[in-house]
Amino acid sequence: MDMNEKPKVEEKVEEQKPQEVPEVEAPKLPDTKEGKLVAELLEKAPYAEGNVRRERRVEFKVPADRIKEFLELASEKFEMLIQISVVDWLKEGEFELVYQLWSVSESVHAFVRTRIPRENAKMPTVMDIWPVAETYEREAHEFFGIVFEGNPRLGPFILEPREHEKHPLRKDFNMIGYVKTIYGEDFDRYDESKTNYVI
Amino acid sequence: MSERKNDGFINYELQEFKLFEPLFKWARKKSLWIVAFCTGCGGIEMPPLATARYDFERFGIMPNPAPRMGDLFLITGYVTPKTLKRIIITYEMMQDPKYVMIHGSCPINGGVYWDSYNVVKQLDKYLPVDVAIAGCMPRAEAVMDGIMEIMRKIEDGTADGWKRYRENYEYYRKNQDELFGEGWREKDARRWLAWI
């Protein structure tokens, strides 16, 4: 890539913006297997947004109320659920769920992103599409407190009961305060005045 | 003749054994059977120790799957409350005399997980530790050095963690109960050890 190329592209976009708004919103999909895959899926599900990130990596954004519908459509091409990961956006007050799918037939990795409000977070389960989702949903439930409706085994999983109640991977979980109360304060590293700071 | 304590345990200070005590100490030092509790990166250092390069079997050290026949308890890597329960039960199942050696920074003071909600910061609040090897991770040479140290301590009689555990049992038990809550042995340990 040429270093001088980047500013030119930005200028062009700025010039086009006032004239034609809709073209910027829908970027053209490349003429590759990933592009065709995304176009095919978006044709069936017009409520979603999709784009190709790079070779073998595609990305979708779906509104939370239609996620199940979308994943059912996607499961025709993407046979495997790799992971359900959760991102805690504290300032926005939202959880972002990322369903990571793998297409065995096409060798394409897909991120399906969706956002739900942080308070009383609820999602429909996708266990009936991929049975393996049970484990990932239990994990998300334990660490973030998201309730997956329809999953029969939500409950204590990996953590000790005391940790399990607190949802320790939430961003507003007071880690140092918790550590001090559980393990005691007799450590040099916790010294606030830093007279005995170790690290 | 000194007074014999009858506290329900086998008393190793019996007069008739005193003559053979140097022999016993030498024998214990030369036949350490390891009960290895390898969590995290600590387990990685065990294969080079056991295989041709550092070959600890030439010192009479042997990995041993059963706590009932172990002498040396190796705790390598971080310790979580969940694993600490298992560690304590395993330690109490081992016979006297028993020695504890810990690897790496994590059991000493939490290491890189010092602010983590589920890593025990000071293992020696819950178990008596004879030798601690600092480092993250200590290489096999350092572990070898620690083994030499514990051999020396056994011969000196300064590796007395098993005695300290018995003498200060209230202290250790108090710390364990503070961390796990009272009655954790009945609640949790009975699930995997039916005879407790």
Short mmCIF file of C-alpha atoms in Angstrom, two decimals:
data_model
loop_
_atom_site.label_atom_id
_atom_site.label_comp_id
_atom_site.label_asym_id
_atom_site.label_seq_id
_atom_site.Cartn_x
_atom_site.Cartn_y
_atom_site.Cartn_z
CA MET A 1 0.00 0.00 0.00
CA ASP A 2 1.23 3.46 -0.87
CA MET A 3 1.31 5.87 2.06
CA ASN A 4 0.05 8.76 -0.08
CA GLU A 5 -3.03 6.90 -1.12
CA LYS A 6 -5.03 7.23 2.09
CA PRO A 7 -5.69 11.01 2.24
CA LYS A 8 -6.94 10.98 -1.34
CA VAL A 9 -9.62 8.40 -0.55
CA GLU A 10 -10.82 10.41 2.45
CA GLU A 11 -11.14 13.55 0.35
CA LYS A 12 -13.19 11.71 -2.21
CA VAL A 13 -15.62 10.44 0.40
CA GLU A 14 -16.06 13.93 1.81
CA GLU A 15 -16.89 15.26 -1.64
CA GLN A 16 -19.42 12.52 -2.37
CA LYS A 17 -21.21 12.64 0.99
CA PRO A 18 -23.50 15.64 0.46
CA GLN A 19 -24.51 14.43 -3.01
CA GLU A 20 -25.35 10.75 -2.63
CA VAL A 21 -25.97 9.51 0.90
CA PRO A 22 -27.43 6.01 0.22
CA GLU A 23 -24.39 4.78 -1.73
CA VAL A 24 -22.10 5.33 1.25
CA GLU A 25 -24.43 3.38 3.55
CA ALA A 26 -24.33 0.22 1.47
CA PRO A 27 -20.72 -0.56 0.56
CA LYS A 28 -20.25 -2.79 -2.44
CA LEU A 29 -19.45 -6.38 -1.64
CA PRO A 30 -16.38 -7.79 -3.38
CA ASP A 31 -16.76 -10.40 -6.07
CA THR A 32 -15.32 -13.24 -3.99
CA LYS A 33 -16.82 -16.24 -2.24
CA GLU A 34 -17.12 -14.17 0.94
CA GLY A 35 -18.91 -11.37 -0.89
CA LYS A 36 -21.30 -13.81 -2.52
CA LEU A 37 -21.98 -15.49 0.81
CA VAL A 38 -22.84 -12.17 2.47
CA ALA A 39 -24.97 -11.01 -0.47
CA GLU A 40 -26.88 -14.28 -0.48
CA LEU A 41 -27.59 -14.04 3.23
CA LEU A 42 -28.53 -10.36 3.15
CA GLU A 43 -30.98 -11.01 0.34
CA LYS A 44 -32.91 -13.35 2.65
CA ALA A 45 -32.46 -11.12 5.69
CA PRO A 46 -32.72 -7.47 4.62
CA TYR A 47 -32.89 -6.24 8.24
CA ALA A 48 -29.23 -7.13 8.81
CA GLU A 49 -26.08 -5.31 7.83
CA GLY A 50 -23.14 -7.21 6.47
CA ASN A 51 -19.71 -6.65 5.07
CA VAL A 52 -16.51 -8.50 4.26
CA ARG A 53 -13.61 -7.68 6.53
CA ARG A 54 -10.92 -9.54 4.72
CA GLU A 55 -10.30 -12.91 3.17
CA ARG A 56 -12.29 -15.60 5.01
CA ARG A 57 -13.71 -13.15 7.53
CA VAL A 58 -17.20 -11.66 7.29
CA GLU A 59 -19.25 -9.61 9.69
CA PHE A 60 -22.95 -9.03 10.31
CA LYS A 61 -24.88 -6.67 12.52
CA VAL A 62 -28.34 -7.79 13.47
CA PRO A 63 -30.98 -6.16 15.71
CA ALA A 64 -31.46 -8.18 18.87
CA ASP A 65 -35.11 -9.06 18.38
CA ARG A 66 -34.44 -10.82 15.06
CA ILE A 67 -31.19 -12.58 15.99
CA LYS A 68 -32.73 -16.03 16.19
CA GLU A 69 -34.38 -15.69 12.82
CA PHE A 70 -31.08 -14.56 11.33
CA LEU A 71 -29.01 -17.33 12.90
CA GLU A 72 -31.44 -19.94 11.61
CA LEU A 73 -30.92 -18.59 8.11
CA ALA A 74 -27.17 -18.40 8.63
CA SER A 75 -26.94 -21.95 9.93
CA GLU A 76 -27.58 -23.29 6.41
CA LYS A 77 -24.16 -22.04 5.33
CA PHE A 78 -22.43 -21.71 8.70
CA GLU A 79 -22.70 -25.17 10.18
CA MET A 80 -20.62 -24.61 13.28
CA LEU A 81 -20.86 -22.29 16.28
CA ILE A 82 -17.38 -21.59 17.60
CA GLN A 83 -18.07 -19.21 20.44
CA ILE A 84 -20.52 -16.77 21.94
CA SER A 85 -18.47 -13.93 23.33
CA VAL A 86 -19.80 -10.96 25.24
CA VAL A 87 -18.48 -7.41 25.29
CA ASP A 88 -19.57 -5.09 28.06
CA TRP A 89 -20.03 -1.52 26.82
CA LEU A 90 -20.50 0.21 30.14
CA LYS A 91 -20.93 3.81 28.92
CA GLU A 92 -23.53 2.85 26.33
CA GLY A 93 -25.24 0.61 28.89
CA GLU A 94 -25.22 -2.31 26.50
CA PHE A 95 -23.92 -5.83 26.13
CA GLU A 96 -22.63 -6.81 22.73
CA LEU A 97 -23.02 -10.48 21.92
CA VAL A 98 -20.79 -11.85 19.20
CA TYR A 99 -21.81 -15.17 17.76
CA GLN A 100 -18.79 -16.59 15.99
CA LEU A 101 -19.72 -18.98 13.24
CA TRP A 102 -17.58 -21.16 11.02
CA SER A 103 -18.61 -22.39 7.64
CA VAL A 104 -17.18 -25.85 7.13
CA SER A 105 -18.13 -25.98 3.47
CA GLU A 106 -16.83 -22.50 2.56
CA SER A 107 -14.07 -22.02 5.17
CA VAL A 108 -15.37 -18.64 6.24
CA HIS A 109 -15.45 -17.22 9.74
CA ALA A 110 -18.39 -14.96 10.53
CA PHE A 111 -19.04 -12.57 13.37
CA VAL A 112 -22.70 -11.92 14.07
CA ARG A 113 -22.97 -8.93 16.36
CA THR A 114 -25.98 -7.82 18.28
CA ARG A 115 -26.55 -5.41 21.15
CA ILE A 116 -28.91 -5.71 24.07
CA PRO A 117 -29.49 -3.38 27.02
CA ARG A 118 -27.46 -4.13 30.13
CA GLU A 119 -30.29 -4.16 32.62
CA ASN A 120 -32.30 -7.39 32.69
CA ALA A 121 -30.40 -8.68 29.69
CA LYS A 122 -32.38 -11.42 27.98
CA MET A 123 -31.76 -13.39 24.82
CA PRO A 124 -33.46 -16.34 23.18
CA THR A 125 -31.34 -19.48 23.29
CA VAL A 126 -29.87 -20.93 20.10
CA MET A 127 -29.53 -24.43 21.51
CA ASP A 128 -32.02 -25.80 19.00
CA ILE A 129 -29.83 -24.62 16.11
CA TRP A 130 -26.43 -25.58 17.56
CA PRO A 131 -26.62 -27.80 20.68
CA VAL A 132 -23.12 -26.71 21.63
CA ALA A 133 -24.50 -23.26 22.43
CA GLU A 134 -25.58 -24.60 25.81
CA THR A 135 -22.05 -24.35 27.23
CA TYR A 136 -21.36 -20.89 25.86
CA GLU A 137 -24.67 -19.58 27.10
CA ARG A 138 -24.06 -20.96 30.57
CA GLU A 139 -20.69 -19.24 30.57
CA ALA A 140 -22.15 -15.91 29.43
CA HIS A 141 -24.86 -16.26 32.04
CA GLU A 142 -22.35 -16.91 34.80
CA PHE A 143 -19.84 -14.19 33.95
CA PHE A 144 -22.21 -11.45 32.75
CA GLY A 145 -25.64 -12.34 34.08
CA ILE A 146 -27.38 -12.58 30.71
CA VAL A 147 -30.45 -14.80 30.82
CA PHE A 148 -30.87 -17.09 27.83
CA GLU A 149 -34.52 -18.02 27.70
CA GLY A 150 -35.02 -21.68 26.85
CA ASN A 151 -31.66 -22.95 28.13
CA PRO A 152 -32.52 -25.49 30.84
CA ARG A 153 -29.11 -25.62 32.53
CA LEU A 154 -28.48 -21.99 33.46
CA GLY A 155 -27.07 -22.00 36.95
CA PRO A 156 -23.81 -22.58 38.83
CA PHE A 157 -21.18 -23.66 36.32
CA ILE A 158 -17.47 -22.93 36.81
CA LEU A 159 -17.22 -20.30 39.52
CA GLU A 160 -17.60 -20.63 43.24
CA PRO A 161 -21.04 -19.54 44.52
CA ARG A 162 -19.72 -16.29 45.94
CA GLU A 163 -18.20 -15.25 42.60
CA HIS A 164 -21.12 -16.58 40.62
CA GLU A 165 -23.54 -14.16 42.25
CA LYS A 166 -21.40 -11.14 41.36
CA HIS A 167 -20.84 -11.72 37.61
CA PRO A 168 -17.10 -10.98 37.80
CA LEU A 169 -16.46 -10.10 34.13
CA ARG A 170 -18.85 -7.15 34.17
CA LYS A 171 -16.99 -3.88 33.88
CA ASP A 172 -18.62 -2.41 37.00
CA PHE A 173 -17.48 -5.33 39.19
CA ASN A 174 -15.16 -3.87 41.82
CA MET A 175 -12.26 -6.29 41.49
CA ILE A 176 -9.82 -4.79 44.01
CA GLY A 177 -12.55 -4.30 46.61
CA TYR A 178 -13.66 -7.89 46.21
CA VAL A 179 -10.08 -9.20 46.44
CA LYS A 180 -9.46 -7.16 49.60
CA THR A 181 -12.54 -8.50 51.33
CA ILE A 182 -11.96 -12.12 50.35
CA TYR A 183 -8.19 -12.56 50.64
CA GLY A 184 -7.38 -9.94 53.26
CA GLU A 185 -5.50 -6.67 52.99
CA ASP A 186 -2.13 -7.72 54.29
CA PHE A 187 -0.32 -7.37 50.98
CA ASP A 188 2.19 -4.74 50.11
CA ARG A 189 0.77 -4.29 46.65
CA TYR A 190 -2.55 -3.06 48.00
CA ASP A 191 -0.88 -0.31 50.00
CA GLU A 192 -2.61 2.83 48.75
CA SER A 193 0.18 5.16 49.89
CA LYS A 194 2.60 3.06 47.81
CA THR A 195 5.28 3.18 50.49
CA ASN A 196 5.66 -0.58 50.16
CA TYR A 197 4.75 -0.97 46.53
CA VAL A 198 6.12 -4.16 45.03
CA ILE A 199 5.33 -4.04 41.33
CA MET B 1 14.00 -39.61 79.53
CA SER B 2 11.76 -37.01 77.97
CA GLU B 3 8.03 -37.14 78.37
CA ARG B 4 6.17 -38.76 75.56
CA LYS B 5 3.30 -36.85 74.12
CA ASN B 6 0.24 -38.93 73.49
CA ASP B 7 -1.75 -36.82 71.07
CA GLY B 8 -3.22 -39.53 68.96
CA PHE B 9 -0.52 -39.34 66.29
CA ILE B 10 2.51 -41.56 65.84
CA ASN B 11 5.28 -39.90 67.78
CA TYR B 12 8.53 -39.84 65.85
CA GLU B 13 10.48 -38.65 68.86
CA LEU B 14 10.28 -42.06 70.51
CA GLN B 15 13.45 -42.89 72.33
CA GLU B 16 14.08 -46.24 70.72
CA PHE B 17 14.00 -44.69 67.23
CA LYS B 18 16.47 -41.93 68.05
CA LEU B 19 19.41 -44.15 67.27
CA PHE B 20 18.20 -44.76 63.75
CA GLU B 21 16.94 -41.24 63.12
CA PRO B 22 19.95 -40.16 60.99
CA LEU B 23 19.42 -43.23 58.87
CA PHE B 24 15.71 -42.48 58.49
CA LYS B 25 16.42 -38.89 57.56
CA TRP B 26 18.91 -39.97 54.94
CA ALA B 27 16.43 -42.49 53.59
CA ARG B 28 13.63 -39.91 53.39
CA LYS B 29 15.89 -37.48 51.64
CA LYS B 30 16.94 -40.08 49.07
CA SER B 31 13.46 -41.34 48.24
CA LEU B 32 11.14 -38.42 47.69
CA TRP B 33 7.94 -39.45 46.03
CA ILE B 34 6.22 -36.51 44.43
CA VAL B 35 2.54 -35.75 44.52
CA ALA B 36 2.35 -33.15 41.79
CA PHE B 37 -0.45 -30.63 41.67
CA CYS B 38 0.43 -28.96 38.41
CA THR B 39 -1.86 -26.10 37.50
CA GLY B 40 -1.15 -23.56 34.83
CA CYS B 41 2.36 -23.08 33.53
CA GLY B 42 3.93 -25.03 36.41
CA GLY B 43 3.14 -28.31 34.73
CA ILE B 44 5.35 -27.34 31.80
CA GLU B 45 8.46 -27.50 33.96
CA MET B 46 7.83 -31.07 35.03
CA PRO B 47 8.61 -32.88 31.73
CA PRO B 48 12.16 -31.43 31.41
CA LEU B 49 12.73 -32.32 35.06
CA ALA B 50 11.63 -35.88 34.55
CA THR B 51 13.25 -36.55 31.18
CA ALA B 52 16.86 -37.06 30.16
CA ARG B 53 18.20 -33.52 30.66
CA TYR B 54 17.56 -33.11 34.39
CA ASP B 55 16.40 -36.65 35.10
CA PHE B 56 15.28 -36.37 38.73
CA GLU B 57 15.01 -40.09 39.14
CA ARG B 58 18.77 -40.25 39.69
CA PHE B 59 18.05 -38.58 43.06
CA GLY B 60 15.46 -41.18 43.93
CA ILE B 61 12.60 -38.80 43.13
CA MET B 62 9.59 -40.32 41.51
CA PRO B 63 6.26 -38.97 40.39
CA ASN B 64 3.57 -40.74 42.30
CA PRO B 65 -0.14 -40.69 41.59
CA ALA B 66 -1.40 -41.51 45.08
CA PRO B 67 -1.25 -39.07 48.02
CA ARG B 68 -1.19 -41.96 50.48
CA MET B 69 2.34 -42.86 49.35
CA GLY B 70 3.71 -39.38 48.70
CA ASP B 71 6.35 -37.42 50.59
CA LEU B 72 6.76 -34.24 48.61
CA PHE B 73 3.77 -32.16 47.56
CA LEU B 74 4.58 -29.98 44.58
CA ILE B 75 2.17 -27.12 44.00
CA THR B 76 3.03 -25.43 40.75
CA GLY B 77 1.29 -22.39 39.39
CA TYR B 78 -1.71 -20.40 40.50
CA VAL B 79 -4.09 -21.71 43.13
CA THR B 80 -7.77 -20.86 43.01
CA PRO B 81 -10.21 -21.36 45.91
CA LYS B 82 -11.69 -24.26 43.98
CA THR B 83 -8.36 -26.04 43.63
CA LEU B 84 -7.23 -25.05 47.12
CA LYS B 85 -10.01 -27.20 48.54
CA ARG B 86 -8.59 -30.17 46.66
CA ILE B 87 -5.05 -29.26 47.69
CA ILE B 88 -5.94 -29.15 51.38
CA ILE B 89 -7.77 -32.46 51.25
CA THR B 90 -4.88 -34.06 49.35
CA TYR B 91 -2.37 -32.65 51.82
CA GLU B 92 -4.30 -34.02 54.76
CA MET B 93 -4.49 -37.42 53.11
CA MET B 94 -0.70 -37.64 52.85
CA GLN B 95 1.20 -39.39 55.60
CA ASP B 96 3.66 -37.74 57.97
CA PRO B 97 6.36 -36.70 57.34
CA LYS B 98 5.29 -34.67 54.32
CA TYR B 99 6.92 -31.72 52.66
CA VAL B 100 5.46 -28.94 50.53
CA MET B 101 7.32 -27.19 47.76
CA ILE B 102 5.70 -24.40 45.75
CA HIS B 103 6.77 -23.12 42.36
CA GLY B 104 6.55 -19.71 40.87
CA SER B 105 5.28 -16.35 42.04
CA CYS B 106 1.58 -17.21 42.01
CA PRO B 107 1.37 -19.35 45.16
CA ILE B 108 3.72 -16.97 46.99
CA ASN B 109 1.90 -13.68 46.47
CA GLY B 110 -0.52 -14.02 43.58
CA GLY B 111 2.04 -13.32 40.86
CA VAL B 112 0.56 -11.74 37.75
CA TYR B 113 -2.90 -12.61 39.05
CA TRP B 114 -2.45 -10.45 42.16
CA ASP B 115 -5.67 -8.51 41.52
CA SER B 116 -7.70 -11.43 40.24
CA TYR B 117 -10.89 -12.39 42.04
CA ASN B 118 -10.21 -16.11 41.98
CA VAL B 119 -6.51 -16.59 42.71
CA VAL B 120 -5.38 -17.29 46.26
CA LYS B 121 -2.74 -14.74 47.18
CA GLN B 122 -0.74 -16.39 49.94
CA LEU B 123 -0.71 -20.15 49.98
CA ASP B 124 1.18 -20.32 53.28
CA LYS B 125 -1.83 -18.89 55.07
CA TYR B 126 -3.64 -22.12 54.32
CA LEU B 127 -0.85 -24.73 54.21
CA PRO B 128 2.64 -24.85 55.71
CA VAL B 129 5.25 -24.39 53.00
CA ASP B 130 8.78 -25.73 53.32
CA VAL B 131 10.44 -24.42 50.18
CA ALA B 132 9.18 -21.73 47.83
CA ILE B 133 10.83 -21.14 44.47
CA ALA B 134 10.31 -17.63 43.15
CA GLY B 135 10.13 -16.78 39.49
CA CYS B 136 7.60 -16.75 36.73
CA MET B 137 8.17 -19.53 35.77
CA PRO B 138 11.31 -20.92 37.44
CA ARG B 139 13.32 -22.97 35.00
CA ALA B 140 14.02 -26.62 35.64
CA GLU B 141 17.44 -25.70 37.08
CA ALA B 142 15.72 -23.60 39.74
CA VAL B 143 13.35 -26.44 40.54
CA MET B 144 16.31 -28.78 40.81
CA ASP B 145 17.91 -26.29 43.18
CA GLY B 146 14.73 -26.23 45.24
CA ILE B 147 14.78 -30.00 45.44
CA MET B 148 18.38 -29.86 46.66
CA GLU B 149 17.27 -27.32 49.25
CA ILE B 150 14.48 -29.51 50.52
CA MET B 151 16.87 -32.49 50.71
CA ARG B 152 19.21 -30.41 52.82
CA LYS B 153 16.33 -29.30 55.02
CA ILE B 154 15.14 -32.86 55.52
CA GLU B 155 18.58 -33.85 56.68
CA ASP B 156 18.77 -30.82 59.03
CA GLY B 157 15.30 -31.46 60.34
CA THR B 158 14.21 -27.94 59.37
CA ALA B 159 11.62 -29.13 56.87
CA ASP B 160 8.99 -29.29 59.60
CA GLY B 161 5.86 -28.09 57.82
CA TRP B 162 3.96 -31.23 58.82
CA LYS B 163 4.72 -30.48 62.46
CA ARG B 164 3.77 -26.84 62.10
CA TYR B 165 0.48 -27.81 60.50
CA ARG B 166 -0.34 -30.01 63.46
CA GLU B 167 0.76 -27.46 66.06
CA ASN B 168 -0.94 -24.45 64.44
CA TYR B 169 -3.95 -26.28 63.11
CA GLU B 170 -6.37 -23.69 64.54
CA TYR B 171 -4.64 -20.89 62.62
CA TYR B 172 -4.72 -22.74 59.31
CA ARG B 173 -8.25 -23.96 59.88
CA LYS B 174 -9.41 -20.43 60.68
CA ASN B 175 -7.94 -19.06 57.45
CA GLN B 176 -9.42 -21.90 55.43
CA ASP B 177 -12.85 -21.37 56.94
CA GLU B 178 -12.63 -17.63 56.33
CA LEU B 179 -12.02 -18.23 52.65
CA PHE B 180 -14.43 -21.07 52.00
CA GLY B 181 -17.05 -20.52 54.67
CA GLU B 182 -17.65 -22.83 57.61
CA GLY B 183 -18.60 -26.39 56.91
CA TRP B 184 -16.94 -26.51 53.48
CA ARG B 185 -15.49 -29.95 54.17
CA GLU B 186 -18.93 -31.38 54.74
CA LYS B 187 -20.48 -29.55 51.81
CA ASP B 188 -17.84 -29.86 49.10
CA ALA B 189 -15.29 -32.46 50.03
CA ARG B 190 -17.89 -35.09 50.73
CA ARG B 191 -18.95 -34.89 47.13
CA TRP B 192 -15.61 -36.30 45.98
CA LEU B 193 -14.48 -38.09 49.15
CA ALA B 194 -17.35 -40.17 50.41
CA TRP B 195 -15.57 -41.31 53.57
CA ILE B 196 -15.02 -37.85 55.08
#
